[in-house]
Coordinates of C-alpha atoms and ligand atoms in Angstrom, one line a residue:
M1 CA -103.2 -1.2 71.5
T2 CA -100.4 -2.5 69.2
A3 CA -98.4 0.1 67.3
P4 CA -99.1 0.5 63.6
T5 CA -96.3 -0.8 61.3
F6 CA -94.7 0.8 58.3
D7 CA -92.7 -0.2 55.2
L8 CA -90.4 2.8 55.6
V9 CA -89.0 3.8 58.9
I10 CA -86.7 6.7 59.4
A11 CA -84.6 7.2 62.5
A12 CA -82.5 10.2 63.4
N13 CA -81.3 11.6 66.6
R14 CA -84.0 14.3 66.6
L15 CA -87.6 14.3 65.4
P16 CA -88.2 16.6 62.5
V17 CA -90.2 18.9 64.8
D18 CA -89.5 21.0 67.9
K19 CA -91.9 21.3 70.8
E20 CA -93.2 24.7 71.6
V21 CA -95.3 25.4 74.7
A22 CA -97.5 28.4 74.4
E23 CA -98.3 30.7 77.4
D24 CA -101.6 28.9 78.0
G25 CA -99.7 25.6 78.3
S26 CA -100.8 24.2 74.9
V27 CA -98.2 22.3 72.9
E28 CA -97.4 22.9 69.3
W29 CA -94.8 21.2 67.1
R30 CA -92.7 23.3 64.7
R31 CA -90.4 22.1 62.0
S32 CA -86.9 22.1 63.3
P33 CA -84.0 24.0 61.6
G34 CA -80.9 22.3 60.2
G35 CA -79.7 20.5 57.1
L36 CA -81.2 17.0 57.8
V37 CA -84.8 18.2 58.2
T38 CA -84.5 20.5 55.3
A39 CA -83.5 17.6 53.1
M40 CA -85.8 15.0 54.5
E41 CA -88.9 17.2 54.5
S42 CA -89.4 17.0 50.8
V43 CA -88.4 13.4 50.6
M44 CA -91.1 12.3 53.1
R45 CA -93.9 14.2 51.4
G46 CA -96.5 11.8 50.1
R47 CA -94.9 8.7 51.6
E48 CA -96.3 6.8 54.5
A49 CA -93.6 6.4 57.0
A50 CA -92.7 6.5 60.7
W51 CA -89.9 8.7 62.1
I52 CA -88.2 7.8 65.3
G53 CA -86.3 10.5 67.2
W54 CA -85.7 12.4 70.4
S55 CA -88.1 15.2 71.0
G56 CA -85.4 17.6 72.4
D57 CA -86.5 17.6 76.0
A58 CA -85.2 15.5 78.9
G59 CA -87.8 13.3 80.6
D60 CA -90.6 11.0 79.7
P61 CA -91.3 11.1 76.0
P62 CA -94.7 12.1 74.6
E63 CA -96.9 9.4 73.1
P64 CA -96.4 8.8 69.3
F65 CA -98.4 11.3 67.2
E66 CA -99.1 12.2 63.6
E67 CA -97.8 15.3 62.1
N68 CA -98.0 16.2 58.4
G69 CA -99.0 12.7 57.5
M70 CA -96.0 11.1 59.3
Y71 CA -96.1 8.8 62.3
L72 CA -93.7 10.3 64.8
V73 CA -92.3 8.2 67.7
P74 CA -90.5 10.2 70.4
I75 CA -87.6 8.6 72.1
G76 CA -87.1 9.6 75.8
L77 CA -83.8 10.7 77.2
T78 CA -83.1 11.4 80.9
E79 CA -81.2 14.5 81.9
D80 CA -78.1 12.2 82.4
E81 CA -78.6 10.6 79.0
V82 CA -78.7 14.0 77.3
T83 CA -75.4 14.9 79.0
N84 CA -73.7 11.6 78.2
Y85 CA -75.1 10.3 74.9
Y86 CA -76.0 13.6 73.2
E87 CA -73.8 16.4 74.5
G88 CA -71.0 14.1 75.5
Y89 CA -70.4 11.2 73.1
S90 CA -72.2 12.6 70.1
N91 CA -71.2 16.2 70.2
D92 CA -68.0 16.3 72.3
T93 CA -66.4 13.1 71.1
L94 CA -67.6 12.2 67.6
W95 CA -68.4 15.6 66.2
P96 CA -64.9 17.1 66.7
L97 CA -63.2 13.8 65.8
Y98 CA -65.2 13.6 62.5
H99 CA -64.4 17.3 61.7
D100 CA -60.6 17.0 61.7
V101 CA -60.3 17.7 65.5
I102 CA -60.7 21.5 64.9
V103 CA -61.3 21.5 68.7
P104 CA -59.9 18.5 70.7
A105 CA -62.3 15.5 71.1
T106 CA -63.1 14.5 74.7
F107 CA -63.2 10.8 75.6
R108 CA -65.2 9.6 78.6
R109 CA -66.0 6.0 79.3
R110 CA -69.5 6.7 80.7
W111 CA -70.4 8.6 77.6
R112 CA -69.7 5.6 75.5
S113 CA -71.8 3.2 77.5
S114 CA -74.7 5.7 77.4
Y115 CA -74.3 5.9 73.6
E116 CA -74.6 2.1 73.4
R117 CA -77.7 2.1 75.6
I118 CA -79.5 4.8 73.6
N119 CA -78.6 3.2 70.3
Q120 CA -80.2 0.0 71.6
R121 CA -83.3 2.0 72.5
F122 CA -83.5 3.4 69.0
A123 CA -83.0 -0.1 67.6
E124 CA -85.9 -1.4 69.7
A125 CA -88.2 1.5 68.8
V126 CA -87.5 1.0 65.0
S127 CA -88.1 -2.7 65.4
E128 CA -91.6 -2.1 66.9
V129 CA -92.9 0.0 64.0
A130 CA -91.1 -1.7 61.1
A131 CA -93.3 -4.1 59.0
Q132 CA -91.9 -7.4 57.9
G133 CA -89.1 -6.8 55.4
A134 CA -89.4 -3.0 55.8
T135 CA -86.8 -0.5 54.7
V136 CA -85.1 1.4 57.5
W137 CA -83.2 4.6 56.8
L138 CA -80.9 5.6 59.7
H139 CA -79.3 9.0 59.9
D140 CA -76.0 10.4 61.1
Y141 CA -73.2 10.0 63.6
Q142 CA -75.5 9.7 66.7
L143 CA -76.8 6.3 65.5
Q144 CA -73.7 4.4 64.3
R145 CA -74.4 1.3 66.5
V146 CA -78.0 1.0 65.5
P147 CA -77.5 -1.0 62.3
A148 CA -75.9 -4.0 64.0
L149 CA -78.1 -3.8 67.1
L150 CA -81.2 -3.7 64.9
R151 CA -80.1 -6.5 62.7
A152 CA -79.6 -8.7 65.8
I153 CA -83.3 -8.4 66.6
R154 CA -84.7 -7.9 63.1
P155 CA -82.7 -9.7 60.4
D156 CA -85.6 -9.4 58.0
L157 CA -85.1 -5.6 57.5
R158 CA -83.2 -3.7 54.8
I159 CA -81.0 -1.3 56.7
G160 CA -79.4 1.8 55.3
W161 CA -77.5 4.6 57.1
F162 CA -76.5 8.0 55.8
N163 CA -73.7 10.1 57.3
H164 CA -74.4 13.8 57.1
I165 CA -71.0 14.8 58.4
P166 CA -67.5 13.9 57.1
F167 CA -66.0 10.5 57.9
P168 CA -62.4 11.1 59.0
P169 CA -59.2 9.6 57.7
V170 CA -58.3 6.5 59.6
E171 CA -55.3 8.2 61.3
I172 CA -57.8 10.5 63.1
F173 CA -60.6 7.9 63.5
M174 CA -58.1 5.6 65.2
Q175 CA -57.9 7.9 68.2
L176 CA -61.4 6.8 69.2
P177 CA -61.5 4.4 72.1
G178 CA -63.4 1.3 71.1
R179 CA -63.2 2.3 67.5
E180 CA -63.9 -1.2 66.2
T181 CA -67.3 -1.3 67.9
L182 CA -68.5 1.7 65.8
L183 CA -67.3 0.1 62.6
E184 CA -69.0 -3.2 63.5
G185 CA -72.1 -1.3 64.3
L186 CA -72.2 0.3 60.9
L187 CA -71.5 -2.9 59.1
G188 CA -74.8 -4.2 60.4
A189 CA -76.4 -2.2 57.5
D190 CA -76.8 -3.3 53.9
F191 CA -75.8 0.1 52.5
L192 CA -73.9 3.0 54.0
G193 CA -74.2 6.4 52.3
F194 CA -71.6 9.2 52.6
Q195 CA -71.5 12.8 51.4
V196 CA -68.5 12.5 49.2
R197 CA -66.3 9.7 47.8
A198 CA -63.4 10.5 50.1
D199 CA -65.6 9.9 53.2
A200 CA -66.7 6.5 51.9
A201 CA -63.1 5.7 51.1
N202 CA -62.0 6.7 54.6
F203 CA -64.7 4.4 56.1
R204 CA -63.6 1.4 53.9
E205 CA -60.0 2.0 54.8
A206 CA -60.8 2.1 58.5
C207 CA -62.5 -1.3 58.1
R208 CA -59.6 -2.7 56.3
R209 CA -57.0 -1.4 58.7
L210 CA -58.8 -1.8 62.0
L211 CA -61.1 -4.8 61.4
H212 CA -58.9 -6.5 58.8
S213 CA -62.0 -6.6 56.5
T214 CA -61.8 -7.6 52.9
V215 CA -62.6 -4.6 50.8
K216 CA -63.3 -4.9 47.1
G217 CA -64.2 -1.7 45.2
E218 CA -67.0 -0.2 47.3
V219 CA -67.9 -3.4 49.1
V220 CA -66.7 -4.3 52.6
T221 CA -67.1 -7.8 54.0
A222 CA -68.6 -7.6 57.5
P223 CA -67.4 -9.8 60.4
D224 CA -70.5 -12.1 59.8
G225 CA -69.6 -12.5 56.2
R226 CA -72.3 -10.2 54.7
R227 CA -71.2 -7.8 52.0
V228 CA -71.9 -4.2 52.7
R229 CA -71.6 -1.4 50.1
A230 CA -70.2 2.0 51.3
A231 CA -70.5 4.7 48.7
A232 CA -71.1 8.4 48.2
V233 CA -74.6 9.8 47.7
P234 CA -74.2 13.6 48.0
I235 CA -77.2 15.3 49.7
S236 CA -79.0 18.2 48.1
I237 CA -82.0 20.6 48.4
D238 CA -85.4 21.0 46.9
V239 CA -84.2 23.2 44.0
E240 CA -87.5 23.6 42.3
E241 CA -89.4 24.6 45.3
L242 CA -86.8 27.0 46.6
R243 CA -86.3 28.5 43.2
A244 CA -90.0 29.2 42.9
L245 CA -90.0 30.9 46.3
A246 CA -86.8 32.9 45.5
T247 CA -88.1 34.2 42.2
S248 CA -91.6 35.1 43.4
P249 CA -92.5 38.8 43.2
E250 CA -92.9 38.9 47.1
T251 CA -89.4 37.6 47.6
L252 CA -87.8 39.9 45.1
Q253 CA -89.6 42.8 46.6
R254 CA -88.5 41.8 50.1
A255 CA -84.9 41.4 48.8
K256 CA -85.0 45.0 47.6
E257 CA -86.4 46.2 50.9
I258 CA -83.7 44.4 52.8
R259 CA -81.0 46.2 50.8
A260 CA -82.8 49.5 51.2
E261 CA -83.2 49.0 55.0
M262 CA -79.4 48.7 55.1
G263 CA -78.9 51.9 53.2
D264 CA -78.4 50.3 49.8
P265 CA -74.8 49.2 50.3
E266 CA -72.6 48.8 47.2
V267 CA -71.5 45.4 48.3
L268 CA -73.6 43.1 50.5
L269 CA -71.7 40.0 51.8
L270 CA -73.6 37.2 53.5
G271 CA -72.8 34.4 56.0
V272 CA -75.5 31.9 57.1
D273 CA -74.5 29.2 59.6
R274 CA -75.3 27.2 62.6
L275 CA -73.2 28.8 65.3
D276 CA -70.6 26.0 65.2
Y277 CA -66.8 26.0 65.2
T278 CA -66.7 23.9 62.1
K279 CA -68.3 26.7 60.0
G280 CA -65.2 29.0 60.0
I281 CA -67.2 32.1 61.1
R282 CA -64.2 33.5 63.1
H283 CA -61.8 33.1 60.1
R284 CA -64.4 34.9 57.8
L285 CA -64.8 37.8 60.3
K286 CA -61.0 38.1 60.6
A287 CA -60.6 38.3 56.9
Y288 CA -63.4 40.9 56.6
G289 CA -62.1 43.0 59.5
E290 CA -58.6 43.0 57.9
L291 CA -60.0 44.0 54.5
L292 CA -61.7 47.0 56.1
A293 CA -58.6 47.9 58.2
D294 CA -56.4 47.6 55.0
G295 CA -58.7 50.0 53.2
R296 CA -59.4 47.3 50.5
L297 CA -63.1 47.4 51.5
D298 CA -64.9 50.6 52.3
P299 CA -66.9 50.4 55.6
H300 CA -69.4 53.0 54.2
K301 CA -70.1 50.9 51.1
T302 CA -69.9 47.3 52.4
R303 CA -72.0 45.3 54.7
L304 CA -71.5 41.8 56.0
V305 CA -74.7 40.2 57.2
Q306 CA -73.9 37.3 59.4
I307 CA -76.8 35.1 60.4
A308 CA -76.0 32.5 63.0
T309 CA -78.5 29.9 64.4
P310 CA -77.9 29.2 68.1
S311 CA -76.6 25.7 68.5
R312 CA -75.5 23.3 71.3
E313 CA -75.1 26.2 73.8
R314 CA -74.6 24.0 76.8
L315 CA -71.3 22.8 75.5
Q316 CA -68.2 24.8 76.6
A317 CA -66.6 24.9 73.1
Y318 CA -69.8 26.5 71.7
R319 CA -70.0 29.1 74.5
V320 CA -66.4 30.0 73.9
L321 CA -67.0 30.3 70.1
R322 CA -70.0 32.5 70.6
G323 CA -68.0 34.8 72.9
Q324 CA -65.2 35.0 70.4
I325 CA -67.6 35.8 67.5
E326 CA -69.5 38.4 69.4
Q327 CA -66.3 40.1 70.5
T328 CA -64.9 40.1 67.0
V329 CA -68.1 41.6 65.6
G330 CA -68.0 44.2 68.4
R331 CA -64.4 45.0 67.6
I332 CA -65.0 45.4 63.8
N333 CA -68.0 47.6 64.4
G334 CA -66.2 49.6 67.1
D335 CA -63.4 50.3 64.7
H336 CA -65.4 51.2 61.6
A337 CA -69.0 52.1 62.4
D338 CA -70.4 55.6 62.4
F339 CA -73.9 57.0 62.8
E340 CA -74.9 55.8 59.4
D341 CA -72.9 52.7 58.8
T342 CA -72.5 49.4 60.6
P343 CA -70.1 47.1 58.7
V344 CA -71.3 43.9 60.4
L345 CA -74.9 43.1 61.0
Y346 CA -74.9 40.0 63.3
M347 CA -78.2 38.2 63.9
R348 CA -78.2 35.2 66.2
R349 CA -81.5 33.6 65.4
S350 CA -83.5 31.5 62.9
F351 CA -85.5 33.0 60.1
P352 CA -88.5 31.5 58.2
K353 CA -87.6 30.2 54.8
E354 CA -89.3 33.0 53.0
E355 CA -87.1 35.5 54.7
M356 CA -84.0 33.3 54.1
A357 CA -84.8 33.2 50.4
A358 CA -85.0 37.0 50.3
I359 CA -81.7 37.4 52.2
Y360 CA -80.0 35.1 49.7
A361 CA -81.6 37.0 46.8
A362 CA -80.4 40.3 48.2
A363 CA -76.7 39.3 48.7
D364 CA -73.9 40.0 46.2
V365 CA -71.4 37.5 47.6
A366 CA -72.0 34.6 50.0
L367 CA -69.1 33.6 52.2
V368 CA -69.5 29.9 52.9
T369 CA -66.1 29.2 54.5
P370 CA -66.4 26.1 56.8
L371 CA -63.2 24.5 58.1
R372 CA -64.9 21.2 57.5
D373 CA -68.4 20.4 56.4
G374 CA -70.1 17.2 55.3
M375 CA -71.9 19.0 52.5
N376 CA -73.1 22.5 53.4
L377 CA -76.6 23.1 52.1
V378 CA -76.3 26.9 52.5
A379 CA -74.0 26.9 49.5
K380 CA -76.6 25.1 47.4
E381 CA -79.4 27.2 48.7
F382 CA -77.5 30.4 47.8
V383 CA -76.8 29.2 44.3
T384 CA -80.5 28.4 43.9
C385 CA -81.8 31.8 45.2
A386 CA -79.1 34.3 44.2
R387 CA -79.1 36.8 41.4
D388 CA -77.4 35.7 38.2
D389 CA -74.5 38.1 38.8
A390 CA -73.9 37.1 42.5
A391 CA -70.9 35.2 43.6
L392 CA -70.2 32.3 46.0
V393 CA -66.9 32.1 48.0
L394 CA -66.7 28.5 49.1
S395 CA -64.3 26.5 51.2
E396 CA -62.5 23.6 49.7
F397 CA -63.3 21.7 52.9
A398 CA -67.1 21.7 52.3
G399 CA -68.5 18.6 50.6
A400 CA -70.3 21.0 48.3
A401 CA -67.0 22.1 46.7
G402 CA -66.9 18.8 44.8
E403 CA -70.0 19.8 42.9
L404 CA -69.8 23.6 42.9
K405 CA -66.4 23.7 41.1
R406 CA -67.1 27.2 39.7
A407 CA -67.4 28.8 43.0
Y408 CA -64.6 31.1 44.2
L409 CA -62.9 28.3 46.1
C410 CA -60.7 29.0 49.1
N411 CA -58.8 27.6 52.0
P412 CA -60.3 29.4 55.0
H413 CA -57.2 28.7 57.2
D414 CA -55.2 30.9 54.9
V415 CA -56.5 34.3 55.8
D416 CA -54.4 36.2 53.3
R417 CA -55.7 34.0 50.4
L418 CA -59.2 34.2 51.8
K419 CA -59.0 38.0 51.7
Q420 CA -57.8 37.7 48.1
T421 CA -60.6 35.4 47.1
I422 CA -63.2 37.6 48.7
T423 CA -61.9 40.7 46.8
A424 CA -61.7 38.6 43.6
A425 CA -65.3 37.6 43.9
I426 CA -66.4 41.2 44.7
S427 CA -64.5 42.7 41.8
A428 CA -64.9 40.0 39.1
P429 CA -66.5 41.2 35.9
I430 CA -70.2 40.6 35.8
D431 CA -69.9 38.3 32.8
E432 CA -67.5 36.0 34.7
R433 CA -69.8 36.0 37.7
R434 CA -72.8 35.1 35.5
K435 CA -70.9 32.3 33.8
R436 CA -69.9 30.8 37.1
M437 CA -73.4 31.1 38.6
R438 CA -74.9 29.4 35.6
A439 CA -72.5 26.5 35.8
M440 CA -73.2 26.1 39.5
R441 CA -77.0 26.3 38.9
R442 CA -76.7 23.4 36.4
A443 CA -74.7 21.4 39.0
V444 CA -77.3 21.9 41.7
L445 CA -80.2 21.2 39.3
S446 CA -78.6 17.9 38.2
N447 CA -78.7 16.5 41.7
D448 CA -81.6 17.8 43.8
V449 CA -82.9 16.3 47.0
H450 CA -85.4 14.0 45.2
H451 CA -82.5 12.6 43.1
W452 CA -80.5 12.1 46.3
A453 CA -83.3 10.3 48.1
E454 CA -84.0 8.1 45.1
A455 CA -80.3 7.3 44.6
F456 CA -80.0 6.4 48.3
L457 CA -83.1 4.2 48.4
A458 CA -82.1 2.5 45.1
S459 CA -78.6 1.8 46.4
L460 CA -80.1 0.4 49.6
Q461 CA -82.5 -1.9 47.7
A462 CA -79.7 -3.2 45.3
A463 CA -76.9 -3.4 47.9
P464 CA -74.3 -4.8 47.9
E465 CA -74.7 -4.6 44.1
L466 CA -75.0 -1.4 42.2
P467 CA -78.5 -0.2 41.4
A468 CA -79.5 -0.7 37.8
G469 CA -78.2 2.0 35.5
E470 CA -75.3 2.9 37.8
T471 CA -71.8 2.0 36.6
D472 CA -68.9 1.1 38.8
R473 CA -66.5 3.9 39.7
Ligands
ADQ501 P1 -75.7 21.7 59.2 O1 -74.4 21.6 59.9 O2 -76.9 22.1 60.0 O3 -76.0 20.2 58.5 P2 -76.1 22.9 56.5 O4 -75.9 21.9 55.5 O5 -75.5 24.2 56.1 O6 -75.4 22.6 57.9 O7 -77.6 23.2 56.7 C1 -78.1 24.2 57.5 C2 -79.6 24.4 57.2 O8 -80.1 25.2 58.2 C3 -79.8 25.1 55.9 O9 -80.9 24.5 55.3 C4 -80.0 26.5 56.2 O10 -80.9 27.2 55.4 C5 -80.7 26.4 57.6 N1 -80.3 27.6 58.4 C6 -79.1 27.9 58.9 N2 -79.2 29.0 59.6 C7 -80.5 29.4 59.6 C8 -81.2 30.5 60.2 N3 -80.6 31.5 60.9 N4 -82.5 30.6 60.0 C9 -83.1 29.6 59.2 N5 -82.5 28.6 58.7 C10 -81.2 28.5 58.8 C11 -75.5 18.9 58.6 C12 -74.0 18.8 58.1 C13 -73.9 19.5 56.7 C14 -74.8 18.8 55.8 C15 -76.2 18.7 56.3 C16 -77.2 17.9 55.5 O11 -73.1 19.5 59.0 O12 -72.5 19.3 56.2 O13 -74.9 19.5 54.6 O14 -76.2 18.2 57.7 O15 -76.6 16.6 55.3

């Protein structure tokens, strides 16, 4: 039987669902957590499309299947390929390199060849289900070779790629062995989307410096003479849907219960992150611990709820981070807890979105303090769900800081200033907090996830020209 073909094909490292095997051996697919799926879920609704991605397990892939109206094509990875392509090259070479080398990037030649092989596998899988002239939307740093590999077998396709993480300055990118190959891979696309303008500019500068490409405005000339546009299209969330959930009577009731269960603290601080060293969880805990020790926050009146989704736990840097965070939480609670009060509530697990909305609605101040982040959807989710008088402390190194300019902005590396910013957010007059929250709501509303997807697809169709209605920047 030949595979069905589609006018829209999405490819991302992972499928949007995770496999769960029940005790009786039956298999169920659940929506996977994380920013990419959160964003794409609402984009895909009502569209006929195929999604190519890895199922998350090593071994033979399951057959393609339909889920929520989407045709899902699992890509198989062997145990070795998981180690080399996914954990190695993607998460131990590219991830740290693209996040300002917060931890050192590791370079191994066998990881690189595995990355090339898997990208070829993705290109072939896309090619099989893409109709003549179809639109292909590739995602993220794991698939940077796919555009060129796919174009080589299917020159009829419109190929777009979106980078969910930052694109580093050329001085850092240059460290990557074989760096030209990745740039050439990306230049196989018609349109390249980045979170913020600085990322797109970094990419164009890398092409200029390392490939000697001609760059005019946002357009780079590829080695084969095609013109490729690289521009910012900041990602967002489904504001309307989330706002409706957050303001429902059930959620508001649950938010009250959450505070009551914690003994109705005067100040409820909140952190929500994947357990990743880019998210600045350690810096945040250090600042909070010091504020308690200095007596500037009262451990009997303040709670920090830190929710951390387990992530990439087979990698050493992530295991070390988890140990450090758990030790710090233990130390803060050891120093300040008593029979009634526990100043840090640390929860290492995922919550359903209803519960997340209630937690956001319950908080007074969200601490979103990544050391580097492509966008950070938690910041936008908080603004959407929070009470009008709640406050957001936001790192300048999150892409979201470009839009949420009325947050309490901070440099998380500067612990003293971080402490000051946290206390400023806690003690600001209610009027000021309301004003800031209103301005941030407007910013989030003006660019929701549907707007993002439409902007990306319109840019892809028009590339290398600007889509109608968009003016040159
Ligand atoms: P992530 O690094 O995963 O995304 P982020 O943008 O904050 O970071 O998205 C996390 C998502 O997971 C949010 O939707 C959040 O609600 C959800 N989440 C986190 N912890 C959770 C928990 N314990 N339970 C349930 N849900 C939880 C990457 C980039 C980001 C970029 C996104 C989208 O690193 O910079 O914003 O992709 O492009």
